């Protein structure tokens, strides 16, 4: 028998218990002891293996997005975008690509309730004929900070107090009082959409700005947007308490049950594009992740549909070991100089190598489904069977060659080495516009959440005053209402 013919899989299970090495186990209930009541012998290899395996079942949970649920399905192109991108999976309407999607909360632990006020992750892995494409995003179109340098501190502030392990609002308000760029994100987080009803009824966004390149080499900046066909639904605070009290995994269960019942979740994919030659025409920086692109100026363009029609087979293999990275792109899609994206390109792969090992892309959920070849080999947990004698490049004994070239952005870059902020911060305009777009009742709920947060006894008068100043600059009436209820005089 060819020892490499069968990959380890439960599909090849024998009807008898065995050890990991395949030896039969005739008693899986009793340890090997000296007599009926004597001590256990160290030579009971089956017992030692079983306990040692159990002791190592848990891998490090993700620092963020630890709590999640996954499902599989397909992406189908519905509208031609070949004039914008030479990506093979976007080549024509009707083309379908298998996908796996992971939804998640962001800040809280792996076993935390899915009803907490928190952003939601929305990550899609496309298994294309040219390799994988990971579109890693959230349910909100903007983010808290625009520079990855701030990300570790931001997460520390949002995570529980390291002394008490309790998430505390004063820490959050203290940190973000230094960063008014976060105001736009807070108009989503503290809005009604801050607690999605479940994963099926929420938007998705790529958040970062990417670049599309067509076969002629022309580039366009692009934002990706997912819109659920069943609409966006959210839980108000009192509803979340009830739902979370009954089932802390309600969103995972809803996703699983819907697919099992044939009620397949579906999203439409839209894009917005900007010609890089026109990026200076706006009062904001298009590469700033704290900003949205106005849809009345840059309309949504339909691209395709995402359908989730199959539940995962194993939660650990296809959720816990499922790994995404914004650096994983395909020809026709490239990065931009978005500062947060540039940091994520390194950070995501680095954290997966820490969690899962250097060969995490060999795991079935992460491995490409197309033929692939390189000289990366060995290392921890490398289970790929290779019998090549040549593991270097180039070689006259190995026919492997370079792939055909494909276009990448070719802008000429000049500038000094410097640490600086972007020129067009414009932190207050879009948050104010979003607040004014709501009806009176929605505005009232938003105000109530801020009054409650700013009333925390550990929020100092200085921090409270800073936030009132910020919100007054976004919208004068919002600042006045907050000041009145907090009994503080607003300052501009």
XYZ file of C-alpha atoms in Angstrom:
492
model
C 0.000 0.000 0.000
C 1.236 3.478 -0.883
C 1.730 5.106 2.561
C 1.140 8.570 1.077
C -2.039 7.759 -0.819
C -4.366 8.670 2.013
C -4.263 11.941 3.872
C -5.300 11.574 7.548
C -9.070 11.904 7.453
C -12.062 10.650 9.393
C -13.368 9.363 6.063
C -10.860 6.513 6.383
C -11.766 5.555 9.954
C -11.704 1.924 10.970
C -14.564 0.576 13.090
C -12.096 -0.197 15.883
C -10.324 2.190 18.254
C -6.615 2.713 17.521
C -3.756 4.849 18.734
C -2.535 7.742 16.579
C -0.032 5.354 15.033
C -2.794 2.938 14.052
C -2.280 0.249 16.687
C -5.544 -1.363 17.850
C -6.929 -0.447 21.288
C -8.912 -3.251 22.937
C -9.896 -1.284 26.054
C -10.557 2.461 25.834
C -12.138 2.652 29.301
C -9.531 1.365 31.765
C -5.960 2.375 32.583
C -3.196 -0.219 32.935
C -2.572 -0.697 36.677
C -0.672 -2.969 39.067
C -3.539 -5.216 40.089
C -7.142 -4.072 40.195
C -6.455 -1.201 42.650
C -2.736 -0.479 42.201
C -0.967 2.540 40.671
C -1.074 3.269 36.948
C 1.907 2.168 34.891
C 3.859 4.664 32.780
C 4.033 1.997 30.073
C 0.329 2.475 29.327
C 1.179 4.271 26.090
C -2.449 4.563 25.015
C -3.374 6.366 28.237
C -0.359 8.713 28.028
C -1.059 9.516 24.379
C -4.757 10.107 25.051
C -4.152 12.441 28.010
C -1.222 14.243 26.354
C -3.317 14.814 23.224
C -6.200 16.126 25.323
C -3.885 18.480 27.239
C -2.860 20.057 23.943
C -6.264 20.340 22.244
C -6.450 24.099 22.601
C -4.353 26.397 20.458
C -3.845 30.088 21.296
C -7.010 31.989 20.540
C -6.869 35.006 18.270
C -5.963 38.245 20.023
C -8.902 39.830 18.197
C -11.772 38.110 16.382
C -11.486 35.118 18.721
C -15.240 34.439 18.749
C -16.450 33.392 15.320
C -18.512 31.143 13.072
C -17.845 29.929 9.535
C -19.738 28.634 6.537
C -18.964 27.637 2.957
C -20.499 28.497 -0.375
C -19.732 30.255 -3.637
C -19.255 33.680 -5.169
C -20.811 34.320 -8.582
C -20.010 37.238 -10.855
C -23.185 38.987 -12.016
C -21.758 42.114 -13.663
C -18.653 42.463 -15.793
C -15.760 44.342 -14.197
C -13.092 43.097 -16.610
C -12.467 46.720 -17.623
C -11.317 47.350 -14.043
C -9.521 44.122 -13.099
C -7.776 41.247 -14.846
C -8.505 38.914 -11.914
C -9.460 35.527 -13.335
C -12.315 34.914 -10.877
C -13.923 38.192 -12.048
C -13.453 37.441 -15.750
C -17.122 37.234 -16.779
C -20.691 37.070 -15.455
C -21.683 33.566 -14.423
C -18.217 32.551 -13.189
C -18.452 30.873 -9.766
C -15.685 30.559 -7.191
C -15.848 28.438 -4.006
C -15.496 30.416 -0.780
C -15.373 30.031 2.966
C -16.548 32.907 5.173
C -15.824 33.606 8.829
C -17.947 36.015 10.874
C -16.770 37.121 14.288
C -16.918 39.543 17.140
C -13.715 41.517 17.630
C -12.653 42.271 21.174
C -13.999 39.558 23.447
C -12.851 36.007 24.179
C -13.633 32.833 22.270
C -16.565 31.901 24.544
C -18.040 35.388 24.947
C -21.691 36.228 24.132
C -22.468 37.194 20.555
C -24.770 39.980 21.754
C -22.100 42.383 22.999
C -21.752 45.846 21.455
C -18.732 45.278 19.275
C -17.737 45.407 15.591
C -18.207 42.184 13.652
C -15.614 40.619 11.402
C -16.634 39.650 7.852
C -13.795 37.697 6.176
C -14.123 35.895 2.830
C -11.581 33.463 1.388
C -11.978 32.961 -2.370
C -10.434 29.713 -3.673
C -9.668 31.000 -7.196
C -7.871 29.309 -10.105
C -4.994 31.758 -9.544
C -4.667 31.080 -5.826
C -6.547 32.362 -2.818
C -7.852 35.890 -2.306
C -8.638 36.924 1.266
C -11.043 39.854 1.577
C -10.790 40.596 5.295
C -13.163 43.214 6.675
C -15.808 44.221 9.183
C -19.506 45.031 9.226
C -18.669 48.763 9.490
C -17.112 50.617 6.529
C -14.676 52.618 8.689
C -12.226 51.956 11.510
C -11.103 53.558 14.796
C -7.558 54.562 13.760
C -5.868 55.235 10.460
C -2.302 54.212 11.302
C -1.316 50.686 12.358
C 1.159 52.134 14.858
C -1.845 52.798 17.134
C -3.423 49.371 16.758
C -1.819 47.516 19.720
C -2.637 50.383 22.090
C -6.169 50.589 20.736
C -6.780 46.884 21.338
C -5.274 47.106 24.826
C -7.687 49.947 25.649
C -10.689 48.000 24.333
C -9.671 44.758 26.049
C -10.301 44.093 29.759
C -8.336 45.949 32.415
C -5.130 43.889 32.921
C -5.524 44.225 36.684
C -9.174 43.179 37.040
C -9.835 41.547 33.632
C -12.985 43.658 33.320
C -13.691 45.750 30.225
C -14.139 49.306 31.475
C -15.466 52.278 29.516
C -13.162 54.817 31.192
C -10.145 53.135 29.590
C -11.784 53.275 26.154
C -12.828 56.924 26.493
C -9.396 57.870 27.805
C -7.529 56.339 24.870
C -9.819 57.591 22.123
C -9.995 61.087 23.627
C -6.494 61.414 22.144
C -7.689 60.331 18.694
C -10.642 62.306 17.262
C -10.246 60.283 14.057
C -12.244 57.605 15.929
C -15.448 59.698 16.012
C -16.785 58.323 12.750
C -16.345 54.736 13.940
C -18.188 55.569 17.169
C -21.195 56.774 15.148
C -21.461 53.142 14.040
C -20.460 51.383 17.250
C -22.768 53.428 19.523
C -25.547 53.493 16.924
C -28.302 50.874 16.691
C -26.126 48.880 14.250
C -23.611 48.319 17.075
C -25.310 45.001 17.927
C -26.270 43.027 14.785
C -29.251 40.697 15.182
C -27.111 37.881 13.776
C -24.496 37.312 11.102
C -26.993 36.887 8.258
C -28.510 40.340 8.708
C -25.464 42.580 8.615
C -23.402 44.487 6.061
C -19.803 43.713 5.277
C -17.013 45.989 4.158
C -13.424 45.522 3.061
C -12.718 48.725 5.071
C -9.284 49.228 3.527
C -8.653 50.697 0.106
C -7.290 48.193 -2.401
C -6.260 48.668 -6.025
C -7.801 47.040 -9.083
C -5.584 46.663 -12.156
C -6.852 45.764 -15.622
C -4.904 43.923 -18.305
C -3.702 47.220 -19.794
C -2.166 48.143 -16.442
C -4.650 50.896 -15.549
C -5.224 51.159 -11.791
C -8.261 52.222 -9.762
C -8.607 52.499 -6.007
C -11.450 50.287 -4.809
C -13.640 49.763 -1.751
C -15.569 46.482 -1.366
C -19.064 46.357 0.139
C -21.312 43.381 1.009
C -25.075 43.969 1.304
C -27.351 41.197 2.671
C -30.336 40.420 0.460
C -32.457 39.843 3.579
C -31.681 43.329 4.897
C -29.847 44.687 7.939
C -31.393 43.913 11.333
C -30.042 44.852 14.749
C -30.769 44.320 18.427
C -31.513 47.219 20.734
C -29.806 47.100 24.125
C -32.707 45.541 26.039
C -33.313 42.997 23.279
C -29.637 41.984 23.345
C -29.849 41.295 27.068
C -32.784 38.928 26.525
C -31.276 37.149 23.504
C -27.849 36.789 25.115
C -29.385 35.524 28.331
C -31.041 32.658 26.486
C -28.140 31.653 24.243
C -24.657 33.162 24.180
C -24.082 31.507 20.755
C -27.288 32.740 19.144
C -25.625 34.086 15.955
C -23.612 30.913 15.368
C -26.760 28.826 15.857
C -28.790 31.079 13.554
C -26.228 30.756 10.770
C -25.954 26.976 11.139
C -29.712 26.408 11.368
C -30.507 28.653 8.400
C -28.101 26.812 6.104
C -29.243 23.394 7.369
C -32.833 24.382 6.565
C -31.937 25.498 3.045
C -32.443 29.180 3.855
C -29.096 30.136 2.362
C -27.715 33.551 3.373
C -26.843 35.761 0.431
C -25.030 39.051 -0.022
C -24.528 41.272 -3.050
C -21.006 42.549 -3.659
C -20.612 46.171 -4.706
C -17.527 48.263 -5.311
C -16.691 51.942 -5.361
C -13.748 53.082 -7.462
C -11.575 56.183 -7.702
C -9.042 56.993 -10.382
C -5.779 57.599 -8.454
C -5.267 60.696 -10.612
C -8.394 62.182 -8.980
C -7.647 61.443 -5.326
C -6.935 65.110 -4.509
C -10.435 66.200 -5.540
C -11.959 65.291 -2.167
C -11.931 67.013 1.231
C -10.619 63.773 2.752
C -7.874 61.306 1.939
C -9.372 58.317 0.030
C -6.803 56.048 1.719
C -7.972 57.097 5.210
C -9.881 54.179 6.780
C -11.789 56.532 9.095
C -13.655 57.919 6.072
C -16.375 56.614 3.776
C -16.531 57.462 0.101
C -19.744 59.437 -0.626
C -22.094 57.211 -2.600
C -23.724 60.193 -4.342
C -20.336 61.038 -5.882
C -18.886 57.520 -6.094
C -21.885 55.225 -6.621
C -21.948 51.547 -5.696
C -21.265 49.322 -8.707
C -22.671 45.755 -8.602
C -20.177 42.932 -9.078
C -21.638 39.633 -7.880
C -23.350 37.620 -5.210
C -22.130 35.530 -2.285
C -24.198 32.500 -1.272
C -23.464 30.341 1.788
C -25.025 26.935 1.141
C -22.941 24.504 3.197
C -22.126 24.313 6.874
C -18.568 23.546 7.902
C -17.721 19.925 8.665
C -15.608 20.605 11.744
C -15.489 23.737 13.885
C -11.822 23.423 14.825
C -10.530 22.645 11.345
C -12.638 25.194 9.493
C -13.091 27.958 12.046
C -10.323 27.901 14.644
C -7.635 26.910 12.124
C -9.129 29.044 9.353
C -6.660 31.880 8.796
C -6.983 35.081 6.782
C -4.471 37.684 5.670
C -5.095 40.884 3.642
C -1.738 40.309 1.936
C -3.163 37.276 0.102
C -4.322 38.691 -3.223
C -4.464 37.531 -6.838
C -3.361 39.132 -10.122
C -5.675 42.053 -10.849
C -6.042 43.031 -7.179
C -3.290 44.800 -5.273
C -2.704 46.874 -2.163
C -2.818 50.626 -1.763
C -0.740 52.921 0.444
C -3.497 52.864 3.070
C -1.410 53.001 6.270
C -3.579 50.542 8.163
C -3.598 48.063 5.281
C 0.176 48.269 4.985
C 0.474 47.224 8.641
C -2.115 44.439 8.301
C -0.169 42.955 5.372
C 2.542 41.974 7.857
C 0.534 41.565 11.044
C -2.054 39.012 9.931
C 0.398 36.477 8.507
C 2.670 36.998 11.495
C -0.063 36.208 14.010
C -1.152 33.106 12.068
C 2.415 31.796 12.082
C 2.412 32.299 15.850
C -0.967 30.619 16.400
C -0.792 27.804 13.870
C 2.852 27.483 12.881
C 4.926 28.387 9.820
C 3.049 25.889 7.628
C -0.466 27.123 8.432
C -1.189 27.578 4.722
C -0.934 23.797 4.281
C -3.999 23.260 6.458
C -6.925 22.251 4.228
C -9.048 25.303 5.066
C -6.209 27.649 4.150
C -4.516 25.809 1.302
C -5.204 26.922 -2.291
C -7.352 24.584 -4.355
C -5.345 25.197 -7.534
C -2.026 23.581 -8.409
C 0.849 25.357 -6.685
C 4.596 24.968 -6.312
C 7.509 26.558 -4.472
C 10.591 25.581 -2.491
C 9.185 26.325 0.964
C 9.620 23.117 2.925
C 10.269 21.533 6.293
C 9.474 23.394 9.522
C 7.021 22.518 12.297
C 4.046 20.352 11.280
C 4.924 20.175 7.593
C 2.840 17.251 6.326
C 3.309 17.731 2.581
C 4.907 14.685 0.949
C 7.653 15.749 -1.455
C 10.044 13.532 -3.378
C 11.904 16.188 -5.426
C 15.674 16.199 -5.409
C 15.919 19.854 -6.398
C 14.705 22.368 -3.833
C 16.331 25.486 -5.248
C 15.659 27.850 -8.126
C 16.656 28.064 -10.901
C 17.768 24.600 -11.965
C 18.286 22.861 -15.267
C 17.025 19.666 -13.632
C 13.672 21.196 -12.639
C 11.241 22.471 -15.286
C 9.597 24.925 -12.858
C 9.707 28.463 -14.271
C 8.374 31.906 -13.574
C 4.679 32.492 -14.134
C 3.559 34.900 -16.813
C 3.875 38.489 -15.666
C 0.822 40.445 -14.618
C 0.389 44.192 -14.039
C 0.847 45.831 -10.643
C 0.477 49.533 -9.804
C 3.429 51.407 -11.295
C 3.168 54.842 -9.697
C 6.502 56.572 -9.128
C 7.051 57.169 -5.408
C 9.077 60.055 -4.041
C 9.344 61.565 -0.586
C 11.401 61.934 2.548
C 11.529 59.439 5.375
C 9.218 60.924 8.000
C 6.649 60.037 10.644
C 3.612 62.202 10.106
C -0.171 62.270 9.916
C -2.140 62.642 6.713
C -2.844 66.208 5.605
C -6.648 65.999 5.306
C -7.748 64.715 8.705
C -11.244 66.263 8.561
C -12.329 64.258 11.627
C -15.680 65.911 12.337
C -17.603 66.305 9.051
C -18.643 62.721 8.281
C -19.606 61.819 11.911
C -21.838 64.897 12.022
C -23.452 64.064 8.693
C -24.160 60.517 9.829
C -25.740 61.695 13.091
C -27.982 64.187 11.261
C -29.144 61.469 8.846
C -30.950 59.597 11.668
C -34.496 60.149 12.860
C -35.106 61.712 16.274
C -35.609 58.402 18.114
C -32.393 56.939 16.772
C -30.530 60.107 17.745
C -32.019 59.850 21.235
C -30.767 56.271 21.678
C -27.327 57.350 20.535
C -27.265 60.241 23.007
C -28.411 57.966 25.821
C -25.539 55.538 25.192
C -23.004 58.367 25.306
C -24.473 59.921 28.440
C -24.317 56.528 30.132
C -20.689 56.004 29.065
C -19.510 59.515 29.958
C -21.192 59.204 33.370
C -18.826 56.447 34.424
C -17.332 57.578 37.750
C -13.762 57.007 36.556
C -14.185 59.273 33.517
C -12.502 62.512 34.560
C -13.919 65.988 33.961
C -11.117 66.602 31.467
C -11.927 63.526 29.378
C -15.659 64.269 29.562
C -15.041 67.827 28.350
C -12.877 66.612 25.458
C -15.613 64.305 24.229
C -18.206 67.081 24.499
C -15.916 69.301 22.456
C -15.518 66.596 19.819
C -19.225 65.927 19.473
C -20.000 69.657 19.434
C -17.623 70.046 16.490
C -19.437 67.196 14.735
C -22.879 68.636 15.442
C -23.572 71.617 17.724
C -26.981 70.345 18.846
C -25.498 66.932 19.732
C -22.892 68.592 21.921
C -25.498 70.783 23.608
C -27.781 67.843 24.375
C -24.919 65.826 25.851
C -23.767 68.818 27.917
C -27.250 69.464 29.265
C -27.728 65.901 30.438
C -24.254 65.731 31.923
C -24.656 69.166 33.472
C -21.490 70.435 31.787
C -20.949 73.550 29.737
C -19.827 72.593 26.221
C -16.652 74.172 24.842
C -15.731 74.392 21.192
